[in-house]
Coordinates of C-alpha atoms in Angstrom, one line a residue:
V11 CA -7.0 -3.5 -2.6
S12 CA -4.3 -3.1 0.0
L13 CA -4.8 -6.6 1.5
W14 CA -4.6 -8.1 -2.0
C15 CA -1.5 -6.0 -2.8
N16 CA 0.2 -7.3 0.4
A17 CA -0.7 -10.9 -0.4
A18 CA 0.6 -10.5 -4.0
L19 CA 3.8 -9.0 -2.7
F20 CA 4.4 -11.9 -0.3
A21 CA 3.7 -14.4 -3.0
L22 CA 6.1 -12.5 -5.3
A23 CA 8.8 -12.8 -2.5
L24 CA 8.3 -16.6 -2.3
L25 CA 8.4 -16.8 -6.1
V26 CA 11.7 -14.9 -6.2
L27 CA 13.1 -17.3 -3.5
R28 CA 12.1 -20.3 -5.6
R29 CA 13.5 -18.9 -8.9
A30 CA 16.8 -18.1 -7.1
G31 CA 17.0 -21.7 -5.9
M32 CA 16.5 -20.9 -2.2
E33 CA 14.3 -22.9 0.1
L34 CA 13.9 -22.0 3.8
D35 CA 13.8 -25.0 6.1
L36 CA 12.1 -25.3 9.5
F37 CA 15.1 -23.8 11.3
H38 CA 15.1 -20.7 9.1
K39 CA 11.3 -20.2 9.5
A40 CA 11.6 -20.5 13.3
V41 CA 14.3 -17.8 13.3
L42 CA 12.1 -15.6 11.1
V43 CA 9.1 -15.9 13.4
G44 CA 11.3 -15.2 16.4
V45 CA 12.9 -12.2 14.9
W46 CA 9.5 -10.8 13.8
A47 CA 8.1 -11.3 17.4
V48 CA 11.1 -9.5 18.9
A49 CA 10.7 -6.7 16.3
A50 CA 7.1 -6.3 17.4
L51 CA 8.1 -6.0 21.0
Y52 CA 10.9 -3.5 20.1
F53 CA 8.5 -1.3 18.0
F54 CA 5.9 -1.4 20.8
W55 CA 8.4 -0.4 23.4
A56 CA 10.3 2.2 21.4
L57 CA 7.2 4.0 20.1
G58 CA 5.5 3.9 23.5
S59 CA 8.5 5.3 25.4
R60 CA 8.7 8.6 23.4
T61 CA 6.5 11.5 22.4
F62 CA 7.4 12.3 18.8
L63 CA 5.5 14.9 16.7
Y64 CA 5.5 14.0 13.0
H65 CA 6.5 16.8 10.7
W66 CA 8.4 17.5 7.4
D67 CA 9.4 14.3 5.7
Y68 CA 8.3 12.3 8.8
V69 CA 4.6 13.0 8.1
N70 CA 4.5 12.9 4.3
Y71 CA 3.6 9.2 4.1
I72 CA 1.0 9.5 6.8
L73 CA -0.7 12.4 5.1
K74 CA -0.5 10.5 1.8
Q75 CA -2.3 7.6 3.5
Y76 CA -5.1 9.9 4.6
H77 CA -5.4 11.3 1.1
A78 CA -5.3 7.8 -0.5
E79 CA -8.1 6.8 1.8
A80 CA -10.1 9.8 0.8
A81 CA -9.5 9.1 -2.9
F82 CA -10.6 5.4 -2.6
A83 CA -13.6 6.5 -0.6
Q84 CA -14.8 8.2 -3.8
S85 CA -14.3 5.1 -6.0
T86 CA -11.7 2.5 -6.8
G87 CA -10.9 4.3 -10.0
A88 CA -10.3 7.6 -8.2
G89 CA -8.0 5.8 -5.9
F90 CA -5.9 4.4 -8.7
R91 CA -5.8 7.8 -10.4
F92 CA -4.5 9.3 -7.1
F93 CA -1.7 6.7 -7.3
L94 CA -0.9 7.4 -11.0
D95 CA -1.0 11.2 -10.7
S96 CA 1.9 11.0 -8.2
I97 CA 4.3 9.2 -10.6
T98 CA 6.5 12.2 -11.1
E99 CA 6.6 13.3 -7.5
D100 CA 9.6 12.7 -5.1
Y101 CA 7.1 10.8 -2.9
T102 CA 4.9 8.6 -5.0
N103 CA 1.8 7.0 -3.6
F104 CA 3.1 3.5 -4.4
I105 CA 3.7 2.6 -0.8
T106 CA 0.2 3.6 0.3
L107 CA -1.2 0.7 -1.6
F108 CA 0.6 -1.6 0.8
T109 CA 0.6 0.3 4.1
E110 CA -3.2 0.9 4.2
F111 CA -3.8 -2.5 5.6
P112 CA -3.7 -2.8 8.7
F113 CA -3.5 1.0 9.1
C114 CA -7.2 1.2 8.4
L115 CA -7.9 -0.9 11.5
S116 CA -5.8 1.3 13.8
G117 CA -6.3 4.6 15.6
K118 CA -4.5 6.2 12.6
T119 CA -2.0 8.2 14.6
G120 CA 1.6 8.7 13.5
D121 CA 2.8 6.0 15.9
D122 CA 0.1 3.7 14.6
Y123 CA 1.4 4.2 11.1
A124 CA 4.9 3.3 12.2
F125 CA 3.8 0.2 14.1
C126 CA 1.7 -1.1 11.2
Q127 CA 4.8 -1.5 9.1
L128 CA 5.4 -4.7 11.1
F129 CA 2.5 -6.2 9.1
S130 CA 2.7 -4.4 5.7
V131 CA 6.5 -4.3 5.2
L132 CA 8.5 -6.5 7.6
P133 CA 7.2 -10.0 6.6
S134 CA 8.2 -9.8 3.0
L135 CA 11.4 -8.0 3.9
L136 CA 12.5 -10.7 6.4
V137 CA 11.7 -13.5 4.1
L138 CA 13.8 -12.0 1.3
L139 CA 16.6 -11.1 3.7
A140 CA 16.7 -14.7 4.9
G141 CA 16.9 -15.9 1.3
L142 CA 19.7 -13.5 0.7
V143 CA 21.6 -14.7 3.7
C144 CA 21.3 -18.3 2.5
K145 CA 22.3 -17.3 -1.1
A146 CA 25.4 -15.4 0.1
G147 CA 26.3 -18.4 2.3
Q148 CA 26.2 -20.6 -0.8
L149 CA 28.4 -18.3 -2.8
L150 CA 30.9 -18.1 0.1
R151 CA 30.8 -21.9 0.5
V152 CA 29.9 -21.7 4.2
K153 CA 29.9 -25.1 6.0
N154 CA 28.7 -24.1 9.4
T155 CA 25.4 -23.0 8.0
R156 CA 23.3 -22.6 11.1
W157 CA 25.7 -20.5 13.1
Y158 CA 26.3 -18.5 9.9
F159 CA 22.5 -17.9 9.4
L160 CA 22.0 -16.9 13.0
I161 CA 24.9 -14.5 13.1
G162 CA 24.4 -13.0 9.6
F163 CA 20.7 -12.7 9.7
S164 CA 20.6 -11.1 13.2
W165 CA 23.5 -8.7 12.3
C166 CA 21.7 -7.5 9.2
V167 CA 18.2 -7.2 10.7
T168 CA 19.5 -5.1 13.7
F169 CA 21.5 -2.7 11.6
P170 CA 20.2 0.7 13.0
F171 CA 19.8 2.4 9.7
L172 CA 17.6 -0.4 8.4
R173 CA 14.9 0.6 10.8
M174 CA 15.8 4.3 11.5
S175 CA 13.3 5.9 9.0
A176 CA 10.6 3.3 9.8
M177 CA 10.7 4.4 13.4
L178 CA 10.1 8.0 12.3
G179 CA 7.1 7.2 10.1
Q180 CA 9.0 6.8 6.8
P181 CA 8.4 3.4 5.3
D182 CA 11.2 3.9 2.8
W183 CA 12.7 0.5 3.8
F184 CA 9.8 -0.9 1.7
G185 CA 12.1 -0.4 -1.3
L186 CA 14.6 -2.9 0.2
I187 CA 12.1 -5.6 -0.6
F188 CA 12.7 -5.1 -4.3
A189 CA 16.4 -4.4 -3.8
F190 CA 16.8 -7.8 -2.1
M191 CA 14.8 -9.4 -4.9
L192 CA 17.2 -7.9 -7.4
L193 CA 20.2 -9.3 -5.5
L194 CA 18.7 -12.7 -5.0
L195 CA 18.0 -13.0 -8.8
T196 CA 21.4 -11.8 -10.0
L197 CA 24.1 -12.7 -7.5
D198 CA 24.8 -16.1 -9.1
Y199 CA 23.1 -15.5 -12.5
R200 CA 25.7 -15.1 -15.3
F201 CA 23.5 -15.1 -18.5
D202 CA 24.7 -18.5 -19.6
R203 CA 21.2 -18.9 -20.9
I204 CA 18.2 -16.6 -21.1
D205 CA 15.9 -17.4 -18.1
L206 CA 12.8 -15.5 -19.2
P207 CA 10.9 -15.8 -15.9
R208 CA 14.0 -14.6 -14.0
C209 CA 14.5 -11.7 -16.4
L210 CA 10.9 -10.6 -16.0
L211 CA 11.3 -10.7 -12.2
I212 CA 14.5 -8.7 -12.4
F213 CA 12.7 -6.1 -14.4
A214 CA 9.7 -6.0 -12.0
A215 CA 12.1 -5.7 -9.0
T216 CA 13.9 -2.8 -10.6
A217 CA 10.7 -1.0 -11.4
G218 CA 9.5 -1.6 -7.8
V219 CA 12.5 -0.2 -6.2
I220 CA 12.5 2.9 -8.4
L221 CA 8.8 3.5 -7.7
T222 CA 9.4 3.3 -4.0
R223 CA 11.7 6.3 -3.8
R224 CA 13.4 8.1 -6.6
W225 CA 16.8 8.1 -4.9
Y226 CA 16.9 4.3 -5.0
L227 CA 17.9 4.9 -8.6
Y228 CA 21.4 5.5 -7.3
F229 CA 21.4 2.0 -5.9
V230 CA 20.1 0.6 -9.2
V231 CA 22.8 2.4 -11.2
G232 CA 25.6 1.5 -8.8
Y233 CA 24.5 -2.1 -8.6
C234 CA 24.1 -2.5 -12.4
F235 CA 27.6 -1.0 -12.9
A236 CA 29.1 -3.4 -10.4
Y237 CA 27.2 -6.4 -11.8
V238 CA 28.2 -5.7 -15.4
L239 CA 31.8 -5.2 -14.3
L240 CA 31.7 -8.5 -12.4
L241 CA 30.2 -10.3 -15.5
V242 CA 32.8 -8.8 -17.8
V243 CA 35.7 -9.9 -15.5
S244 CA 34.3 -13.4 -15.2
S245 CA 33.8 -13.6 -19.0
V246 CA 37.4 -12.5 -19.6
R247 CA 38.6 -15.2 -17.2
L248 CA 36.3 -17.7 -19.0
A249 CA 37.7 -16.7 -22.4
K250 CA 41.3 -17.1 -21.1
S251 CA 40.4 -20.6 -20.0
G252 CA 39.5 -21.5 -23.6
Q253 CA 35.7 -20.9 -23.5
Q254 CA 35.6 -17.8 -25.8
S255 CA 32.3 -18.7 -27.3
R256 CA 30.6 -19.1 -23.9
A257 CA 32.1 -15.8 -22.7
V258 CA 30.9 -13.9 -25.8
H259 CA 27.4 -15.4 -25.6
R260 CA 27.2 -14.3 -22.0
L261 CA 28.0 -10.7 -22.8
V262 CA 25.7 -10.6 -25.9
R263 CA 22.7 -11.9 -23.8
L264 CA 23.5 -9.3 -21.1
A265 CA 23.6 -6.5 -23.6
V266 CA 20.3 -7.6 -25.2
F267 CA 18.6 -7.9 -21.9
G268 CA 20.0 -4.6 -20.6
L269 CA 18.9 -2.6 -23.7
C270 CA 15.5 -4.2 -23.8
A271 CA 15.0 -3.7 -20.1
A272 CA 16.2 0.0 -20.2
G273 CA 13.9 0.8 -23.1
A274 CA 10.9 -0.8 -21.4
M275 CA 11.7 1.0 -18.1
V276 CA 11.8 4.3 -19.9
L277 CA 8.4 3.7 -21.5
L278 CA 6.9 2.4 -18.3
L279 CA 8.2 5.4 -16.2
L280 CA 8.2 8.0 -19.0
P281 CA 6.7 10.8 -16.9
M282 CA 9.3 10.2 -14.2
V283 CA 12.1 10.1 -16.7
R284 CA 11.0 13.4 -18.2
K285 CA 10.9 15.0 -14.7
I286 CA 14.4 13.7 -13.9
L287 CA 16.0 14.9 -17.2
G288 CA 14.4 18.3 -16.9
F289 CA 15.1 19.1 -13.2
D290 CA 18.3 20.5 -11.8
Y291 CA 18.6 18.3 -8.7
A292 CA 22.2 19.3 -7.9
G293 CA 21.2 23.0 -8.0
R294 CA 18.0 22.7 -6.1
Y295 CA 19.4 20.4 -3.5
S296 CA 22.7 22.2 -3.0
Y297 CA 21.4 23.3 0.5
Y298 CA 21.6 19.6 1.5
N299 CA 25.2 19.1 0.2
F300 CA 27.1 20.1 3.3
G301 CA 30.6 19.0 2.3
G302 CA 30.7 16.7 -0.7
I303 CA 32.4 13.3 -0.8
T304 CA 35.0 14.0 2.0
L305 CA 32.4 14.8 4.7
E306 CA 30.1 12.0 3.3
L307 CA 32.9 9.4 3.9
A308 CA 33.3 10.8 7.4
A309 CA 29.6 10.6 8.0
Q310 CA 29.5 7.0 6.7
T311 CA 32.3 6.1 9.0
L312 CA 30.4 7.4 12.0
R313 CA 27.1 5.8 11.0
I314 CA 28.6 2.3 10.4
G315 CA 30.7 2.4 13.7
L316 CA 33.7 0.5 15.0
L317 CA 31.9 -2.8 15.7
N318 CA 30.5 -3.1 12.1
F319 CA 33.9 -2.2 10.7
I320 CA 35.5 -5.0 12.7
L321 CA 32.8 -7.3 11.1
I322 CA 33.5 -6.0 7.6
G323 CA 37.3 -6.4 8.1
L324 CA 36.7 -10.0 9.2
G325 CA 34.7 -10.6 6.1
L326 CA 37.3 -9.2 3.8
W327 CA 39.9 -11.4 5.5
F328 CA 37.7 -14.5 5.1
A329 CA 37.0 -13.8 1.4
A330 CA 40.7 -13.2 0.7
K331 CA 41.7 -16.4 2.5
R332 CA 39.1 -18.5 0.6
R333 CA 39.9 -16.7 -2.7
L334 CA 36.3 -15.6 -3.1
P335 CA 36.5 -11.9 -4.0
A336 CA 33.3 -11.6 -6.0
L337 CA 30.8 -10.7 -3.3
P338 CA 32.9 -8.1 -1.4
C339 CA 34.1 -6.6 -4.7
L340 CA 30.5 -6.4 -6.0
A341 CA 29.4 -4.7 -2.8
G342 CA 32.3 -2.4 -2.7
A343 CA 31.9 -1.2 -6.3
E344 CA 28.2 -0.7 -5.9
L345 CA 28.7 1.3 -2.7
L346 CA 31.4 3.5 -4.2
V347 CA 29.5 4.3 -7.4
S348 CA 26.2 5.0 -5.5
L349 CA 28.0 7.1 -3.0
V350 CA 29.9 9.3 -5.6
L351 CA 26.7 9.8 -7.7
F352 CA 24.5 10.6 -4.8
T353 CA 26.9 13.0 -3.3
R354 CA 27.1 15.0 -6.5
V355 CA 23.6 16.1 -5.6
Q356 CA 23.5 16.0 -1.8
N357 CA 24.8 14.3 1.3
T358 CA 22.8 11.5 2.8
G359 CA 20.4 11.7 5.7
S360 CA 19.5 8.8 7.9
H361 CA 16.7 7.6 5.6
Q362 CA 18.8 7.8 2.5
M363 CA 21.3 5.4 4.1
L364 CA 18.8 2.8 2.9
L365 CA 20.2 2.9 -0.6
Y366 CA 23.5 1.7 0.7
V367 CA 22.0 -1.0 2.9
P368 CA 22.2 -3.8 0.2
A369 CA 25.9 -3.3 -0.2
Y370 CA 26.5 -3.2 3.6
V371 CA 24.4 -6.4 4.0
I372 CA 26.7 -8.3 1.7
L373 CA 29.7 -7.0 3.5
F374 CA 28.2 -8.0 6.9
L375 CA 27.4 -11.5 5.5
C376 CA 31.0 -11.9 4.5
G377 CA 32.0 -11.1 8.1
A378 CA 29.3 -13.4 9.5
A379 CA 30.7 -16.2 7.3
G380 CA 34.2 -15.6 8.6
L381 CA 33.0 -15.6 12.3
A382 CA 30.8 -18.7 11.8
E383 CA 33.5 -20.8 10.1
S384 CA 36.0 -20.1 12.9
I385 CA 33.4 -20.1 15.8
E386 CA 35.0 -23.1 17.5
H387 CA 38.2 -21.2 18.1
F388 CA 37.7 -18.8 21.1
K389 CA 34.0 -19.6 21.0
I390 CA 33.0 -17.7 24.1
P391 CA 34.7 -14.4 23.2
K392 CA 33.2 -14.5 19.7
L393 CA 29.7 -15.2 21.0
C394 CA 30.0 -12.4 23.5
F395 CA 31.1 -10.0 20.7
W396 CA 28.1 -11.1 18.6
V397 CA 25.6 -10.6 21.5
F398 CA 27.1 -7.3 22.6
T399 CA 27.0 -6.0 19.0
L400 CA 23.3 -7.0 18.7
L401 CA 22.4 -5.3 22.0
F402 CA 24.4 -2.2 21.1
A403 CA 22.6 -2.0 17.7
V404 CA 19.1 -2.5 19.1
S405 CA 19.7 0.2 21.7
V406 CA 20.6 2.9 19.1
R407 CA 18.3 5.9 19.3
C408 CA 16.3 6.4 16.1
S409 CA 16.2 10.2 16.3
P410 CA 15.9 12.7 13.4
L411 CA 19.2 14.1 14.5
T412 CA 21.0 10.7 14.7
V413 CA 24.4 11.0 13.0
M414 CA 26.4 8.5 15.1
A415 CA 24.7 5.2 15.7
L416 CA 24.8 5.4 19.6
P417 CA 22.6 3.7 22.2
E418 CA 20.4 5.7 24.5
F419 CA 22.6 4.9 27.6
V420 CA 25.8 6.2 25.8
I421 CA 24.1 9.4 24.8
H422 CA 23.0 10.1 28.4
A423 CA 26.4 9.0 29.9
F424 CA 28.6 11.3 27.8
H425 CA 28.1 15.0 27.5
P426 CA 31.1 16.6 25.7
A427 CA 30.9 20.4 25.8
D428 CA 31.0 20.8 22.1
L429 CA 28.0 18.5 21.7
A430 CA 25.9 19.7 24.6
E431 CA 23.6 21.9 22.5
Y432 CA 23.3 19.2 19.8
Q433 CA 22.3 16.6 22.5
R434 CA 19.8 19.1 24.0
L435 CA 18.1 19.6 20.6
D436 CA 18.1 15.9 20.0
E437 CA 16.3 15.2 23.2
L438 CA 13.8 18.1 22.7
T439 CA 12.8 16.9 19.2
Y440 CA 12.8 13.1 19.8
D441 CA 10.8 13.0 23.0
R442 CA 8.7 16.2 23.2
K443 CA 8.0 17.6 26.6
D444 CA 6.1 20.6 25.1
K445 CA 3.3 18.7 23.3
P446 CA 0.5 20.2 25.5
Q447 CA 1.7 23.7 24.8
I448 CA 1.9 23.0 21.0
Q449 CA -1.6 21.6 21.1
A450 CA -2.8 24.6 23.0
M451 CA -1.3 27.0 20.4
A452 CA -2.8 24.9 17.5
Q453 CA -6.2 25.0 19.2
W454 CA -6.1 28.8 19.6
L455 CA -5.5 29.1 15.9
V456 CA -8.3 26.7 15.1
E457 CA -10.7 28.7 17.2
H458 CA -9.7 32.2 16.0
L459 CA -9.3 31.5 12.2
G460 CA -12.6 32.1 10.4
E461 CA -13.7 30.6 7.1
G462 CA -11.1 31.2 4.4
E463 CA -8.6 32.8 6.9
V464 CA -5.0 31.6 7.2
A465 CA -2.1 32.0 9.6
Y466 CA 1.6 32.0 8.9
M467 CA 4.3 30.6 11.1
I468 CA 7.8 32.0 10.4
P469 CA 10.0 29.4 12.2
D470 CA 10.7 26.3 10.1
D471 CA 13.2 24.4 12.1
M472 CA 13.6 20.9 13.5
L473 CA 12.7 22.3 16.9
Y474 CA 9.6 24.2 15.8
N475 CA 7.8 24.4 12.4
P476 CA 4.2 24.5 11.1
G477 CA 4.1 20.7 10.8
H478 CA 4.3 20.4 14.6
L479 CA 1.1 22.5 14.9
R480 CA -0.8 20.8 12.0
N481 CA 0.0 17.3 13.2
C482 CA 0.1 17.5 17.0
D483 CA -3.2 15.7 17.3
L484 CA -3.3 13.1 14.5
P485 CA -5.5 11.8 13.0
N486 CA -7.1 15.2 13.6
H487 CA -5.5 17.9 11.4
A488 CA -7.8 20.8 11.6
L489 CA -5.1 23.3 10.5
D490 CA -4.7 21.8 7.1
G491 CA -5.2 24.6 4.6
K492 CA -5.0 27.2 7.3
L493 CA -1.3 27.0 8.2
P494 CA 0.9 26.6 5.1
D495 CA 4.5 25.4 5.1
S496 CA 7.1 28.0 6.0
F497 CA 10.1 29.4 4.1
S498 CA 13.6 28.1 4.9
V499 CA 15.5 26.2 2.3
P500 CA 17.1 27.9 -0.7
G501 CA 16.3 26.2 -4.0
T502 CA 13.4 24.3 -2.4
H503 CA 11.0 26.8 -0.8
Y504 CA 9.2 29.5 -2.8
F505 CA 9.0 33.0 -1.5
P506 CA 6.2 32.9 1.2
T507 CA 3.4 35.0 -0.3
G508 CA 1.2 33.2 2.2
F509 CA 2.6 35.5 4.9
F510 CA 0.9 38.5 3.3
D511 CA -2.4 36.6 3.1
A512 CA -2.3 35.6 6.7
R513 CA -4.5 37.1 9.4
Y514 CA -2.2 35.9 12.1
V515 CA 1.6 35.6 12.1
V516 CA 3.3 33.2 14.5
T517 CA 6.9 33.7 15.6
A518 CA 9.2 32.8 18.5
D519 CA 11.8 34.2 20.8
P520 CA 14.5 33.1 20.7
F521 CA 14.1 32.2 17.1
P522 CA 14.7 28.4 16.6
L523 CA 17.8 28.0 14.4
S524 CA 19.5 24.6 15.0
L525 CA 20.3 23.3 11.5
A526 CA 22.0 25.7 9.1
P527 CA 22.2 29.3 10.4
D528 CA 24.5 30.4 7.5
T529 CA 22.1 29.5 4.7
E530 CA 18.6 29.1 6.3
L531 CA 16.2 31.8 5.1
G532 CA 13.5 31.9 7.9
H533 CA 15.6 33.9 10.4
R534 CA 16.3 36.6 7.8
F535 CA 12.6 36.8 7.0
N536 CA 11.9 37.1 10.8
A537 CA 14.4 39.9 11.1
V538 CA 12.5 42.0 8.6
F539 CA 9.3 41.2 10.4
L540 CA 10.8 42.4 13.7
Q541 CA 11.5 45.8 12.0
L542 CA 8.1 46.2 10.5
R543 CA 5.7 44.5 12.8
E544 CA 4.8 47.5 15.0
T545 CA 3.3 49.3 11.9
T546 CA 1.6 46.2 10.4
H547 CA 0.6 43.9 13.2
Q548 CA -0.5 43.8 16.9
Q549 CA 0.2 41.2 19.5
V550 CA -2.8 39.0 20.5
A551 CA -1.4 35.9 22.3
T552 CA 1.7 34.3 23.8
F553 CA 2.6 30.7 24.6
D554 CA 5.5 29.7 26.8
M555 CA 6.9 26.3 25.7
G556 CA 8.5 25.7 29.1
N557 CA 12.0 25.2 27.6
G558 CA 13.1 28.8 27.1
T559 CA 11.1 29.5 23.9
V560 CA 8.1 31.8 23.9
F561 CA 5.8 32.0 20.9
T562 CA 3.9 35.2 20.1
I563 CA 0.9 35.4 17.7
W564 CA 0.5 38.7 15.9
E565 CA -2.6 39.9 14.0
R566 CA -2.4 42.0 10.9
T567 CA -3.8 45.5 11.4
T568 CA -3.0 47.3 8.1
P569 CA -3.6 46.2 4.5
V570 CA -0.6 44.9 2.6
T571 CA 1.2 47.4 0.3
R572 CA 3.5 46.9 -2.6
E573 CA 6.3 48.7 -0.6
E574 CA 5.9 46.2 2.3
V575 CA 6.2 43.2 0.0
E576 CA 9.2 44.6 -1.8
T577 CA 10.9 45.3 1.5
Y578 CA 10.8 41.6 2.3
L579 CA 11.8 40.5 -1.2
H580 CA 14.9 42.7 -1.3
E581 CA 16.2 40.9 1.8
F582 CA 16.7 37.9 -0.6
D583 CA 18.2 39.7 -3.7
A584 CA 21.0 37.1 -3.9
E585 CA 18.6 34.2 -3.9
N586 CA 16.3 36.0 -6.3
A587 CA 19.2 36.4 -8.8
K588 CA 19.7 32.6 -8.7
Y589 CA 16.1 31.5 -8.5
P590 CA 13.9 34.3 -10.0
E591 CA 11.1 31.8 -10.7
M592 CA 10.9 31.1 -7.0
F593 CA 11.1 34.7 -5.8
S594 CA 10.4 37.7 -8.0
A595 CA 8.1 35.8 -10.4
V596 CA 6.0 34.5 -7.5
V597 CA 5.9 37.9 -5.9
E598 CA 4.9 39.7 -9.1
N599 CA 2.1 37.2 -9.8
W600 CA 0.8 37.7 -6.2
L601 CA 0.9 41.5 -6.5
A602 CA -1.0 41.3 -9.8
V603 CA -3.7 39.0 -8.4
H604 CA -4.2 41.5 -5.5
G605 CA -4.2 44.6 -7.7
L606 CA -0.8 45.9 -6.4

């Protein structure tokens, strides 16, 4: 099924290119093959030169892949039910249909999963990106097409935040396949006539990008707003030139298509729509909103970096000089609307930068057009700037803590005092030196937990969390069902009744706290545990991580009482007042089940 899905996706990409009027010649194909080969070498080197333990969001797709395999092992029908049952989840199983092949032929580790995206994601993505580069070149009336394609395609494909999540086991860039389809089909389509095949492909691409990750909806809304605005402006100009009838018919066709498509999309994704309308995302994700639009703009500035801003500035100058404002205005409007809407809920992480990539790609291509058209003037300095930018971009470390897109050598060369601790944590989490110790602790739990017994790990931090223990020896995950997720994020994590069910409790000294000490909940839970543990638990094992952190495993010695449970709950009275369904309701249900 996965092999056929990949073949169908690639055929769909070629169909979109043809419908958009794009044809790749031998030169384009040679560049594509060369870029794919370089990408293979890059992934092989980057994945092999680090020791990364997959956890949190970085292991979700890998676990879904294991579960999808188990579902399809029962029957094909059970496999498709597994996919359909996830339609309302933040992580649907849509991507697993494509990433299974060739993952099924690998060793099925986390790094294997990341590497297999070269075959399941990158071919279709590169083909569509190449078509988009050519389409943008047409609209910008580029004459020096080969230099433009080389510069524009290479700049876009090496953009660090294009590959960042893929390197960490998150194939969210799969959604860009459909986003690029949408751009190819609409950039020069003005609804002068109803092109039914094109309209059906636009609908399919929109559904595909939404199914990939729900937050791509912000891109869809932003792009639709910008596209409609562009069409209205062009229609007004058309009417002023004496073609009122043509302008009106454009807008009528756009309105009819938009209403029909929106209605069909709601029916197709009705369970997802119901979940979206009934869920308070802004409230539940407030933990991840660390400063609103002001800090988001600052973060975007750091992530894009000076070199890319020079490129964007060159593109804006080129578009203004040629009086071709449509593409940069379309990208700017889409970027602004998506940014404002998303930041009302939360600030972006590195993987969510993907929803802004289509807009940045258009802006980069405008800059590539400006550089290519003037390449003969000061040719050597311009080529040096291009090559240096590529090398700089390829060298960027793809770490979970990456905020600024900086190469490895820059990170090691500069150690400002105010960033010393941040850099230490970055290196500890990206290239683990304590994997043997983590595996030893996990093995101890596997050996000492009997049938039906569970353990609970209090720390839930980027440095240490239960996911590290569960996934330290993939594809083996013997602690699944025996070591639940911990308690850390307000509005996201439920009060941890699993702590009271646990035979063993795992904690650390010093307590890991690298992300949000003012709002994180785990260290407060740990403080209560430190007060009560002498009367409820006894120490049975310790593990030194070799970096200053020592883990201790405690075994419960006394039965749980209602008084003990309420002591922990009262530490979170403020959170309970805001989210009673996640605190007191959960606790009361657990107490009732256990006769307390």
